[in-house]
Coordinates of C-alpha atoms in Angstrom, one line a residue:
M18 CA 100.1 78.9 111.8
A19 CA 99.3 82.1 113.8
P20 CA 95.8 83.5 113.4
C21 CA 95.2 86.0 110.6
E22 CA 93.5 89.0 112.2
I23 CA 91.4 90.9 109.9
V24 CA 89.4 94.2 110.6
Y25 CA 86.5 95.5 108.4
V26 CA 85.8 99.1 108.9
A27 CA 82.2 100.1 108.5
S28 CA 79.3 101.6 110.2
E29 CA 75.7 102.7 109.3
N30 CA 76.7 106.3 109.7
L31 CA 79.7 105.7 107.4
A32 CA 77.6 104.0 104.8
K33 CA 75.0 106.4 104.8
S34 CA 77.3 109.4 104.3
S35 CA 79.4 107.6 101.8
S36 CA 76.2 106.9 99.8
L37 CA 75.6 110.6 99.2
L38 CA 78.7 111.1 97.3
P39 CA 77.2 112.2 93.9
S40 CA 79.4 110.0 91.6
N41 CA 78.8 106.9 93.6
R42 CA 75.4 107.5 95.0
N43 CA 74.2 104.4 97.3
R44 CA 77.3 102.4 96.5
S45 CA 78.6 102.0 99.8
A46 CA 74.9 100.8 100.9
F47 CA 75.1 98.2 98.1
V48 CA 78.6 96.8 99.2
H49 CA 77.9 96.7 103.0
A50 CA 74.4 95.1 102.4
L51 CA 75.9 92.6 99.9
V52 CA 78.9 91.6 102.3
T53 CA 76.3 91.2 105.1
S54 CA 73.7 89.2 103.2
L55 CA 76.5 86.7 102.1
G56 CA 77.0 86.0 105.7
L57 CA 80.8 87.0 105.4
F58 CA 81.1 88.2 108.9
R59 CA 79.8 84.9 110.3
R60 CA 81.3 82.8 107.7
S61 CA 85.0 83.8 108.2
A62 CA 84.8 82.7 111.8
H63 CA 83.2 79.3 111.4
S64 CA 83.6 77.9 107.9
H65 CA 87.2 77.9 107.2
P66 CA 89.0 74.3 107.8
L67 CA 91.2 75.8 110.4
P68 CA 90.3 78.9 112.7
S69 CA 93.0 80.7 110.9
H70 CA 91.0 83.8 109.8
Q71 CA 89.3 85.8 112.3
L72 CA 87.3 89.0 111.2
T73 CA 86.2 91.9 113.6
V74 CA 83.8 94.6 112.2
L75 CA 85.2 98.1 113.6
R76 CA 83.2 101.1 113.8
P77 CA 85.3 104.2 113.1
N78 CA 85.0 107.5 114.7
P79 CA 84.9 110.7 112.3
A80 CA 88.6 112.3 111.7
S81 CA 89.2 115.4 113.4
P82 CA 90.3 118.6 111.4
L83 CA 93.7 118.2 112.9
E84 CA 94.1 114.6 111.7
L85 CA 93.0 115.6 108.2
A86 CA 95.8 118.4 108.5
S87 CA 98.4 115.7 108.8
Y88 CA 98.5 116.0 105.1
H89 CA 96.1 118.5 103.6
D90 CA 96.3 122.6 103.9
R91 CA 94.2 124.0 106.8
S92 CA 92.5 126.5 104.7
Y93 CA 91.4 123.9 102.4
I94 CA 90.0 121.8 105.3
D95 CA 88.4 124.9 106.4
A96 CA 86.4 125.1 102.9
L97 CA 85.6 121.5 103.1
L98 CA 84.1 121.6 106.6
A99 CA 82.4 124.8 106.0
K100 CA 78.8 124.6 107.5
P101 CA 75.7 125.6 105.4
P102 CA 75.6 127.2 103.2
G103 CA 79.2 126.0 102.5
P104 CA 82.2 127.5 100.9
D105 CA 81.8 130.9 99.0
A106 CA 82.2 130.9 95.3
A107 CA 85.9 132.2 95.4
S108 CA 86.9 129.1 97.9
C109 CA 85.2 126.8 95.6
K110 CA 87.2 127.9 92.7
E111 CA 90.5 128.2 94.5
F112 CA 89.9 124.5 96.0
G113 CA 88.6 122.9 93.1
L114 CA 85.1 122.4 94.7
E115 CA 83.2 122.8 91.5
D116 CA 82.1 120.7 88.4
D117 CA 82.9 117.1 89.2
C118 CA 83.9 117.9 93.0
A119 CA 81.0 120.4 93.8
P120 CA 79.9 120.8 97.4
F121 CA 76.9 118.6 98.2
P122 CA 74.7 118.2 101.3
G123 CA 76.6 116.1 103.8
L124 CA 79.8 117.0 102.4
R125 CA 81.3 117.7 105.9
E126 CA 80.1 114.4 107.4
Y127 CA 81.3 112.5 104.3
V128 CA 84.8 114.0 104.6
L129 CA 85.3 113.5 108.3
G130 CA 83.9 109.9 108.0
I131 CA 86.1 108.7 105.0
G132 CA 89.1 110.2 106.7
G133 CA 88.3 108.7 110.0
A134 CA 87.6 105.2 108.4
S135 CA 91.0 104.9 106.6
L136 CA 93.0 106.3 109.6
T137 CA 91.2 103.8 111.9
A138 CA 92.1 100.9 109.3
A139 CA 95.7 101.9 109.2
R140 CA 96.2 102.4 112.8
E141 CA 95.0 98.7 113.5
L142 CA 97.8 97.6 111.2
A143 CA 100.5 100.0 112.5
E144 CA 99.8 98.9 116.2
G145 CA 99.6 95.3 115.5
R146 CA 96.1 94.4 116.1
C147 CA 95.5 92.9 112.6
D148 CA 97.2 91.5 109.5
I149 CA 94.6 92.6 106.9
A150 CA 92.5 95.8 107.3
I151 CA 89.5 96.6 104.9
C152 CA 87.9 99.8 104.3
W153 CA 85.9 99.8 101.1
D154 CA 84.7 103.4 101.6
G155 CA 88.3 104.6 101.3
G156 CA 90.6 105.0 98.4
R157 CA 89.9 108.3 97.0
H158 CA 93.4 108.8 95.2
H159 CA 92.8 111.9 93.3
A160 CA 92.6 114.6 96.0
H161 CA 95.8 116.8 96.3
K162 CA 96.8 118.7 99.3
S163 CA 94.7 121.7 98.8
K164 CA 92.4 120.9 96.0
A165 CA 89.7 118.4 95.2
S166 CA 89.9 116.3 92.0
G167 CA 88.2 113.5 90.3
F168 CA 85.3 113.0 92.7
C169 CA 87.8 113.0 95.5
Y170 CA 87.7 115.6 98.3
I171 CA 90.1 114.2 100.8
N172 CA 93.0 111.8 100.0
D173 CA 92.4 109.1 102.7
C174 CA 95.0 106.9 100.9
V175 CA 97.8 109.4 101.9
L176 CA 96.5 109.9 105.4
A177 CA 96.8 106.1 105.8
L178 CA 100.3 105.9 104.3
L179 CA 101.5 108.8 106.6
V180 CA 100.4 106.7 109.6
L181 CA 102.0 103.5 108.2
R182 CA 105.2 105.5 107.6
R183 CA 105.4 106.3 111.2
A184 CA 104.8 102.8 112.3
P185 CA 107.9 100.6 113.4
P186 CA 108.4 97.6 111.4
P187 CA 106.2 94.7 112.5
S188 CA 108.0 92.7 115.2
L189 CA 106.8 89.3 113.8
S190 CA 108.3 89.9 110.2
S191 CA 109.1 86.6 108.4
S192 CA 112.0 88.3 106.9
I193 CA 115.2 88.7 109.1
S194 CA 116.3 91.6 106.9
N195 CA 113.1 93.3 107.7
Q196 CA 113.6 92.9 111.3
A197 CA 116.7 94.7 111.3
R198 CA 115.1 97.8 109.8
K199 CA 114.8 101.1 111.8
K200 CA 112.0 102.2 109.5
S201 CA 109.1 100.5 107.8
R202 CA 108.8 100.1 104.2
I203 CA 105.2 100.9 102.7
M204 CA 104.1 100.0 99.3
Y205 CA 101.0 101.6 97.5
L206 CA 99.6 99.8 94.6
D207 CA 96.6 101.1 92.6
L208 CA 94.6 99.0 90.5
D209 CA 92.0 101.8 89.7
V210 CA 91.6 102.3 85.8
H211 CA 92.7 105.9 86.5
Y212 CA 96.2 107.1 87.4
G213 CA 96.5 107.6 91.1
D214 CA 97.8 110.9 90.6
G215 CA 97.1 112.3 94.2
V216 CA 99.0 109.8 95.9
A217 CA 101.9 109.8 93.6
A218 CA 102.3 113.7 94.1
A219 CA 102.2 113.4 97.5
F220 CA 105.2 111.3 97.8
R221 CA 107.2 112.2 94.7
G222 CA 110.5 113.7 95.7
A223 CA 109.5 113.5 99.5
G224 CA 111.7 112.8 102.3
A225 CA 110.4 109.4 102.5
R226 CA 112.6 108.1 99.6
G227 CA 113.3 104.4 100.4
Q228 CA 110.3 104.2 102.8
V229 CA 107.3 104.9 100.6
L230 CA 107.0 103.4 97.0
T231 CA 103.9 104.3 94.9
L232 CA 102.9 102.1 91.8
S233 CA 99.8 102.8 89.7
V234 CA 98.5 100.5 87.2
H235 CA 96.0 102.4 84.9
Y236 CA 94.5 103.1 81.6
A237 CA 96.5 105.8 79.8
A238 CA 94.9 107.5 76.6
R239 CA 95.0 111.1 75.2
G240 CA 92.2 112.9 76.9
F241 CA 91.7 110.5 79.6
F242 CA 91.6 111.7 83.2
P243 CA 93.7 112.7 84.9
P244 CA 96.0 114.2 82.5
S245 CA 99.5 114.0 83.8
E246 CA 103.2 114.0 82.5
H247 CA 104.0 111.3 85.2
S248 CA 101.4 108.8 84.0
A249 CA 103.7 107.1 81.3
L250 CA 105.9 104.2 81.5
P251 CA 109.1 105.0 83.6
D252 CA 112.5 105.6 81.9
P253 CA 115.3 104.3 84.1
S254 CA 117.8 106.0 82.0
S255 CA 116.3 109.4 82.6
D256 CA 118.0 111.8 85.1
L257 CA 114.4 112.5 86.5
F258 CA 113.6 108.8 87.0
D259 CA 112.4 108.1 90.5
P260 CA 112.3 104.5 91.3
F261 CA 109.9 105.2 94.3
T262 CA 107.1 106.7 92.2
L263 CA 106.2 104.2 89.4
S264 CA 103.7 104.3 86.8
L265 CA 102.3 101.2 84.6
P266 CA 100.1 102.4 82.0
L267 CA 97.9 100.1 79.9
H268 CA 96.0 100.5 76.7
A269 CA 92.3 99.8 76.1
G270 CA 90.7 96.4 76.6
A271 CA 93.1 95.1 79.2
S272 CA 92.2 91.6 79.9
C273 CA 93.2 88.7 82.2
A274 CA 95.8 87.7 79.9
T275 CA 97.3 91.1 80.1
F276 CA 97.2 91.3 83.9
M277 CA 98.9 88.0 84.2
R278 CA 101.7 89.9 82.4
V279 CA 101.3 92.8 84.6
W280 CA 101.7 90.8 87.6
Q281 CA 105.0 89.6 86.6
A282 CA 106.2 93.4 86.6
V283 CA 104.4 94.3 89.8
D284 CA 106.0 91.1 91.5
R285 CA 109.6 92.3 90.6
I286 CA 108.9 95.5 92.4
L287 CA 107.2 93.8 95.4
T288 CA 110.2 91.4 95.8
A289 CA 112.8 94.1 95.3
F290 CA 111.3 96.5 97.6
A291 CA 110.0 94.0 100.2
P292 CA 107.5 96.1 102.0
D293 CA 106.4 95.8 105.6
Y294 CA 102.8 97.2 104.8
L295 CA 101.1 97.2 101.4
V296 CA 98.2 99.6 100.7
L297 CA 96.2 98.1 97.8
Q298 CA 93.6 100.6 96.1
C299 CA 91.3 98.1 94.7
G300 CA 89.3 100.4 92.3
V301 CA 87.2 98.4 90.2
D302 CA 86.3 100.8 87.3
G303 CA 88.5 98.4 85.1
L304 CA 86.2 95.6 85.2
A305 CA 84.0 94.7 82.2
G306 CA 80.7 96.2 82.3
D307 CA 81.8 99.3 84.3
P308 CA 80.5 102.6 82.5
I309 CA 84.0 103.9 82.1
G310 CA 84.4 101.0 79.4
A311 CA 88.1 101.2 79.2
W312 CA 89.2 97.8 80.0
N313 CA 88.0 93.9 79.8
W314 CA 89.1 92.7 83.2
S315 CA 86.9 90.1 84.8
L316 CA 86.4 89.2 88.4
G317 CA 87.2 85.7 88.2
G318 CA 89.8 83.3 86.4
E319 CA 93.5 83.1 86.0
G320 CA 94.7 86.8 85.7
G321 CA 91.4 88.2 87.0
L322 CA 91.0 90.8 89.7
A323 CA 90.5 88.1 92.5
W324 CA 93.4 86.2 91.2
F325 CA 95.6 89.3 91.3
V326 CA 94.4 90.4 94.9
Q327 CA 95.0 87.0 96.3
R328 CA 98.5 87.1 95.3
I329 CA 99.2 90.3 97.0
L330 CA 97.5 88.8 100.2
D331 CA 99.9 85.9 99.8
S332 CA 102.9 88.2 100.4
S333 CA 104.6 88.7 103.8
A334 CA 103.3 92.3 104.0
K335 CA 100.5 93.4 106.3
V336 CA 97.8 94.6 103.9
L337 CA 95.3 97.6 103.8
L338 CA 92.4 97.0 101.3
L339 CA 90.8 100.3 100.1
G340 CA 88.1 100.9 97.7
G341 CA 88.2 103.3 95.0
G342 CA 86.5 103.9 91.6
G343 CA 83.4 101.6 90.5
Y344 CA 80.6 103.0 88.7
S345 CA 78.3 100.0 88.7
P346 CA 77.2 99.8 92.2
T347 CA 76.2 96.0 91.8
N348 CA 79.5 95.2 90.1
T349 CA 81.3 97.0 92.7
A350 CA 79.5 95.3 95.5
R351 CA 80.2 91.9 93.8
A352 CA 83.7 92.5 93.5
W353 CA 84.4 94.0 96.9
A354 CA 82.3 91.2 98.6
L355 CA 84.4 88.6 96.6
L356 CA 87.6 90.0 97.8
T357 CA 86.4 90.3 101.5
S358 CA 85.6 86.4 101.4
I359 CA 89.2 86.0 100.0
A360 CA 90.8 88.1 102.9
C361 CA 88.9 85.8 105.2
G362 CA 90.5 82.6 103.8
A363 CA 87.2 81.3 102.6
P364 CA 86.7 82.6 99.0
L365 CA 83.2 82.4 97.5
A366 CA 82.5 80.8 94.1
L367 CA 81.8 82.9 91.3
D368 CA 78.5 81.3 90.8
T369 CA 77.5 82.0 94.3
P370 CA 73.7 83.2 94.2
I371 CA 73.0 86.7 95.3
P372 CA 71.0 86.3 98.7
T373 CA 67.7 87.8 98.8
H374 CA 67.8 91.2 100.4
A375 CA 66.7 94.8 99.7
A376 CA 68.8 95.2 96.7
F377 CA 68.5 91.8 95.1
P378 CA 66.5 92.8 91.9
M379 CA 69.3 95.1 91.0
Y380 CA 71.5 92.2 90.3
A381 CA 69.7 91.0 87.3
P382 CA 69.9 89.2 85.1
S383 CA 72.5 86.8 86.5
F384 CA 71.9 87.1 90.2
T385 CA 75.4 85.7 90.8
L386 CA 78.5 87.1 92.1
D387 CA 80.4 86.9 88.8
V388 CA 81.7 89.8 86.7
P389 CA 82.8 88.1 83.4
A390 CA 84.7 89.6 80.6
G391 CA 82.9 91.3 77.7
N392 CA 83.9 91.5 74.1
L393 CA 86.2 94.4 74.1
R394 CA 89.5 93.9 72.3
D395 CA 92.7 93.9 74.2
E396 CA 95.1 96.4 72.7
N397 CA 98.0 95.6 74.8
S398 CA 100.2 93.9 72.2
D399 CA 102.8 91.3 73.0
D400 CA 105.5 93.7 72.1
Y401 CA 104.2 96.4 74.4
L402 CA 103.9 93.9 77.3
M403 CA 107.4 92.8 76.7
E404 CA 108.5 96.3 76.9
I405 CA 106.8 96.7 80.3
A406 CA 108.7 93.4 81.4
T407 CA 112.0 95.0 80.4
V408 CA 111.3 98.3 81.9
F409 CA 110.3 96.8 85.3
E410 CA 113.1 94.5 85.5
R411 CA 115.6 97.6 85.1
V412 CA 113.4 99.5 87.7
A413 CA 113.9 96.5 90.0
E414 CA 117.5 96.3 89.6
V415 CA 117.8 100.1 90.4
L416 CA 115.6 99.6 93.8
R417 CA 117.9 96.6 94.7
T418 CA 121.1 98.9 94.4
Q419 CA 119.5 101.8 96.0
L420 CA 118.2 99.8 98.9
A421 CA 121.2 97.6 99.5

């Protein structure tokens, strides 16, 4: 078996600037401190029965304004990067830099840092230096081409997807049909509780049809952010149906049992599209205990987040793991630390004690890695889940036809 090369993109400067984000203050510091204290960087290289997983920590360089302009409008970038006292009131209103996306001290460093981190991770994959890249500080999926939205100032997901779209198909693809392709196929899968509207908008109707496919699994309810006419279940019979921009909405209380059924729909798309690269946005605001409070997903168990992500990593695609939502810093750190261990081929047990480190008291009362399910009722009925299965089987048929 060829070695599985893993890149973990992180640095002290990146953690420091990411921890300034008002919606996720200090979260980045929690995540990287827990990953470090669990010994995952050492463990990945020495504890696996076979030396098949090799992890490298890579310090990214900040993005340049020109690199951000590969997607975002230059006038918007200029406003984001304006030196103190920052953009004027008119620019803030024009570019959505208000309310949940108001400018904050350190915004310039944050934007350049997040952009550089996800670009670094994507290039490591695109240039064949790794099989899995991890960038937990990325995953800001709501930002639009010229407007901030939903705590997201730049869309690093889109920046990474554009890098992978330009990359040739991996030369060592396990699929003969993949080797014959002239262009890579890239799938974006979003597990955040919020609809990944910014990424979907970037590729909907774009010239990348057949090359980039986006699928957002999210909570949908009247008044829940972000409002979008595109967040509903797709209708393959509609003249407006786009099989490359997909939405899978779930009701309140989605549990492991629901996500086992959801996986069947996702797997149909994964099999039909057969991506060379897969970008997985691992927002964890759907876990039980998150302040958003919409779902009842657990970290472990059959159908849990770890179970779901393991199946993505078992695919033949090269995978980029990004962060996203998650408003309990300790539960977010627990989840991404466990997913890091899974990517390294040496999954930690859910009852693993939280090691003694600076943030240790914050992990009370369990002081373990587990994020168990709560008591929220799962409102996703059997009839609705059967409807999802039927719709996505039809979507998969359309994809197979269009890609033949």
